Short mmCIF file of C-alpha atoms in Angstrom, two decimals:
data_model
loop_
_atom_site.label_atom_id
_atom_site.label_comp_id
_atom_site.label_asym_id
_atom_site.label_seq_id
_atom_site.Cartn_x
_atom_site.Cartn_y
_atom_site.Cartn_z
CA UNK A 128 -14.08 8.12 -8.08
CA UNK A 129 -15.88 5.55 -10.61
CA UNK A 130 -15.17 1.64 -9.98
CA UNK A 131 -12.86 0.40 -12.42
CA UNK A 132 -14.63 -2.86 -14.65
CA UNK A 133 -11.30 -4.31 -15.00
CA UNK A 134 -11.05 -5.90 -11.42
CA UNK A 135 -14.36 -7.57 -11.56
CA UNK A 136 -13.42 -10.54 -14.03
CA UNK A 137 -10.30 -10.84 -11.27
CA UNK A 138 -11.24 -14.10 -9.01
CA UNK A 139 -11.68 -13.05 -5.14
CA UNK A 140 -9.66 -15.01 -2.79
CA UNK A 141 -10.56 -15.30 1.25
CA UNK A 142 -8.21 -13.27 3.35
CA UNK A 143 -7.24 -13.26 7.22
CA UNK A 144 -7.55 -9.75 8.53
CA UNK A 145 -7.05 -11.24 12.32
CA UNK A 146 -7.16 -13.46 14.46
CA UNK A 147 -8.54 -14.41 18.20
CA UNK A 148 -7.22 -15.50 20.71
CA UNK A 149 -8.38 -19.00 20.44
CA UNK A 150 -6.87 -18.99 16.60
CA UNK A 151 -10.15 -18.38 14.49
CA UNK A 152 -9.68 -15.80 12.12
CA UNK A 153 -11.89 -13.16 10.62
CA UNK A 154 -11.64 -12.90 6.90
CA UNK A 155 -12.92 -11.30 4.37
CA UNK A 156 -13.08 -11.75 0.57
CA UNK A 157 -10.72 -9.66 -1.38
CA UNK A 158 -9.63 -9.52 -5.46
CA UNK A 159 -6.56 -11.38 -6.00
CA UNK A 160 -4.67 -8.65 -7.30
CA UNK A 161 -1.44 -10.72 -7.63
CA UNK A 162 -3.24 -11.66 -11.09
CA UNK A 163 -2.13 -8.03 -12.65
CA UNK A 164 -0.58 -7.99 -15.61
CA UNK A 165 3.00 -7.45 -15.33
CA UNK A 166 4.50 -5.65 -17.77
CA UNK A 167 8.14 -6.55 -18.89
CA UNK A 168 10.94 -4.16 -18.38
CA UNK A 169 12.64 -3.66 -21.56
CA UNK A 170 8.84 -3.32 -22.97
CA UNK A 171 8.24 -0.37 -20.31
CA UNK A 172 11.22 1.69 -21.53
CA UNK A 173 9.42 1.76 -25.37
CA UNK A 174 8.25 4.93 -26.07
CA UNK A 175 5.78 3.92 -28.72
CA UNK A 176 3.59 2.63 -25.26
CA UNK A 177 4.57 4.49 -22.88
CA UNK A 178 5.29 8.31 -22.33
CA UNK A 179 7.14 10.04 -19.49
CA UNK A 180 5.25 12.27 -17.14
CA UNK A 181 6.00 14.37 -14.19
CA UNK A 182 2.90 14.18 -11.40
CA UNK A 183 1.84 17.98 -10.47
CA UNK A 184 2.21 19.06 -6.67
CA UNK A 185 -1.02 16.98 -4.49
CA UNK A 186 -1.95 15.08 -7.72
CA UNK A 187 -3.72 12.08 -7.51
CA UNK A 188 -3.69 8.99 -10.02
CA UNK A 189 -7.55 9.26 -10.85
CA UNK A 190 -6.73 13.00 -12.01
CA UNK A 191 -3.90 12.28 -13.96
CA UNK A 192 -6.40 9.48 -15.28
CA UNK A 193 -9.10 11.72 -16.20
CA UNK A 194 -6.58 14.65 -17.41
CA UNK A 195 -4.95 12.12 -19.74
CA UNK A 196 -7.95 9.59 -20.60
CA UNK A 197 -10.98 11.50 -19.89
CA UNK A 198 -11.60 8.05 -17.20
CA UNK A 199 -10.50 8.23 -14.03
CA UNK A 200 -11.36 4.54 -13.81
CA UNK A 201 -7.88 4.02 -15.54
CA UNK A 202 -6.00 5.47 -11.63
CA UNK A 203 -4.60 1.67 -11.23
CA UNK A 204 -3.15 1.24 -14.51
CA UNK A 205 -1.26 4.69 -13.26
CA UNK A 206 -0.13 2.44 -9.97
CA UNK A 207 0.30 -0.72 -11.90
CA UNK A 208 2.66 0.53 -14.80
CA UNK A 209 4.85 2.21 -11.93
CA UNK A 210 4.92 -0.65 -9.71
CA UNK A 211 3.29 1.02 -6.79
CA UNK A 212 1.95 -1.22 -4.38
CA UNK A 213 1.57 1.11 -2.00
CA UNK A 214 0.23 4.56 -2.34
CA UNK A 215 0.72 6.28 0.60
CA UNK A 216 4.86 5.66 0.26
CA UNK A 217 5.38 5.53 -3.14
CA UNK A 218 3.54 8.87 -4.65
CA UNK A 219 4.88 12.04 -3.81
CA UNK A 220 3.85 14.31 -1.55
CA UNK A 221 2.15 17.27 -1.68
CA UNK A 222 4.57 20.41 -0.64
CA UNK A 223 2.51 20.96 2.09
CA UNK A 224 2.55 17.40 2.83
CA UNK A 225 6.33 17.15 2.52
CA UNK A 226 6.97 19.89 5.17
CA UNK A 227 5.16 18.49 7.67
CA UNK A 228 6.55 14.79 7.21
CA UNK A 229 10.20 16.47 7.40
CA UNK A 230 9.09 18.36 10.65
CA UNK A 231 7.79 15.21 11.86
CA UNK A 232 10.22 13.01 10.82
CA UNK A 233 13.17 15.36 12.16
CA UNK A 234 12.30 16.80 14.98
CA UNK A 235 11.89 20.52 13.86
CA UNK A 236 13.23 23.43 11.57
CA UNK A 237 16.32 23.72 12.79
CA UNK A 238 16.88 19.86 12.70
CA UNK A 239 15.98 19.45 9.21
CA UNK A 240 18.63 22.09 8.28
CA UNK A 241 21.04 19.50 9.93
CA UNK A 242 23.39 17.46 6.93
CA UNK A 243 22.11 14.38 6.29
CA UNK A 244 25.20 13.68 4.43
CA UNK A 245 28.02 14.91 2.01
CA UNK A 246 28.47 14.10 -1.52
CA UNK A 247 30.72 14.72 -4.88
CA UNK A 248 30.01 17.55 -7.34
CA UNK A 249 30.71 16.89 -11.09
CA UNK A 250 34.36 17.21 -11.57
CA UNK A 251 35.95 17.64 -14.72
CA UNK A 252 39.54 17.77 -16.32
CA UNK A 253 40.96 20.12 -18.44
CA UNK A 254 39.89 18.29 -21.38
CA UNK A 255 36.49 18.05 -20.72
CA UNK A 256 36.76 14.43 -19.35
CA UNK A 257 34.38 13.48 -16.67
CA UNK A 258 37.19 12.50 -13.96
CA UNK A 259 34.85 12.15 -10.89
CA UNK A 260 31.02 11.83 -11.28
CA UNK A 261 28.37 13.89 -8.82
CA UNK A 262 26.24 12.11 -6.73
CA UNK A 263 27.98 9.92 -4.55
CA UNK A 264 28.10 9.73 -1.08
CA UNK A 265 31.17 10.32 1.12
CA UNK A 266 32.57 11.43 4.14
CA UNK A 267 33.09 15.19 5.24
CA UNK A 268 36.68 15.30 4.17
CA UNK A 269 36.88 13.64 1.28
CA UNK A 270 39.24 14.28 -1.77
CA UNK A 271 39.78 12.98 -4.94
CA UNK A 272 43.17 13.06 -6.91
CA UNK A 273 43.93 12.89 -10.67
CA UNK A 274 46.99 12.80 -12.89
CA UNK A 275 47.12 15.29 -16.00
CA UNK A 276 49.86 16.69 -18.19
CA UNK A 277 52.03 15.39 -15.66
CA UNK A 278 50.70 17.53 -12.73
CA UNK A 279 48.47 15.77 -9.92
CA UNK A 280 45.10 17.46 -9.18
CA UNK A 281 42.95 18.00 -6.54
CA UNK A 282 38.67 17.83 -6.87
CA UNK A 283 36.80 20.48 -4.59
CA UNK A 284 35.31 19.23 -1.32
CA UNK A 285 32.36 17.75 -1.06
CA UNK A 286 28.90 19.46 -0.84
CA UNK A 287 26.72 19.14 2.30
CA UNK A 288 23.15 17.94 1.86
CA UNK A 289 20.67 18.81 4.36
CA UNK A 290 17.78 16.31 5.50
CA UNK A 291 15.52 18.61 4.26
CA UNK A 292 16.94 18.50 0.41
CA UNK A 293 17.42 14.77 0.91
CA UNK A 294 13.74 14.02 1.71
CA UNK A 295 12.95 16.50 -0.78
CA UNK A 296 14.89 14.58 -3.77
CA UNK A 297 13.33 11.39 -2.61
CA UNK A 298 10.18 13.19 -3.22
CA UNK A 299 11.20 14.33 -6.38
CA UNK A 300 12.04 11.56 -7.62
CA UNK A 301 8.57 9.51 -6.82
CA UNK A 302 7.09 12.63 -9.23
CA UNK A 303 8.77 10.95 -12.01
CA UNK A 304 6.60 8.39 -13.60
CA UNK A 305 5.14 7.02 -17.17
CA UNK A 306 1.98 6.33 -18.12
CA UNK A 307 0.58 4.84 -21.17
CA UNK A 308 0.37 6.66 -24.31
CA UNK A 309 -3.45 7.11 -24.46
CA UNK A 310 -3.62 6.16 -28.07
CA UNK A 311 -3.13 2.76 -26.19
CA UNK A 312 -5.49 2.77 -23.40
CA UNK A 313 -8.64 1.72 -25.00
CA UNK A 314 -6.38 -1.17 -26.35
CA UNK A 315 -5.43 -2.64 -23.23
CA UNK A 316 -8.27 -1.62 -21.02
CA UNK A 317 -10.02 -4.28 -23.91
CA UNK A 318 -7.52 -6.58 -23.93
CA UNK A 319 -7.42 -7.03 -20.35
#
């Protein structure tokens, strides 16, 4: 992976990686990284700067750098524009990856086949009208009621989801992600 040239104009700042007994510490100099650019919200959600992508099973930021930039220098601007601060919880897992953390994690096969919890479905009137929305969590027996044309009804039961699907839409939804447009990234990397 090549060095990125942005960090070396950051200043370094002295940090404590431990300390002995007696209360001297051991520290080391590090960039101060809480310099970053941060990027304002309602700017983010443009999409003149910024494009929505969906990260590939065991992709890494410097490949979607190099697949999208032809750099793979530009990995932390991946990181930075997504607010990940740390990698190893915050990018997806590989599938291979994700099985074994849910085996870990729950004990086996058959425990990860447990329910993790139950939630809504979609429900919808007669009309069309969205009555209850899908999604939320409840208990086991739950049931929602709703007048129409004079006549009470009753939504279906909840669905059951697993740990397994759980962890897996957690997953999921860490593959979401933007990155800039790269029509951009010459821009910034210059202006930065």
């Amino acid at each position: 992976m090549s060095k990125p040239t942005y960090f070396s104009d950051l200043p370094n700042l002295t940090y404590a990686v431990s300390t002995n007994k007696a209360g001297k510490t051991k520290d080391i100099e590090i960039k101060d990284y809480f310099r970053l650019l941060r990027l304002r919200k309602d700017i983010r959600r443009t999409d003149t700067l910024y494009v929505d992508y969906v990260i590939q099973d065991g992709e890494r930021p410097d490949q979607i750098a190099f697949n999208e930039y032809g750099e793979e220098q530009f990995y932390w601007m991946i990181l930075q524009v997504n607010d990940i601060t740390d990698y190893n919880n915050q990018w997806p897992l590989s599938y291979t990856e994700l099985d074994k953390y849910i085996l870990d994690k729950y004990g086996g096969i058959e425990a990860s086949g447990e329910v993790h919890h139950y939630e809504t479905q979609d429900e919808y009137n007669e009309a069309g009208f969205l009555m209850l929305p899908g999604g939320m969590i409840v208990d086991e027996d739950f049931t929602f009621e709703y007048q129409y044309d004079e006549t009470t009804r009753k939504t279906s039961y909840p669905v059951t989801v697993t740990n397994y699907q759980y962890e897996s839409r957690l997953n999921d939804e860490k593959s979401h992600i933007q990155i800039v447009d790269k029509r951009y990234i010459w821009d910034i990397q210059r202006d930065s």
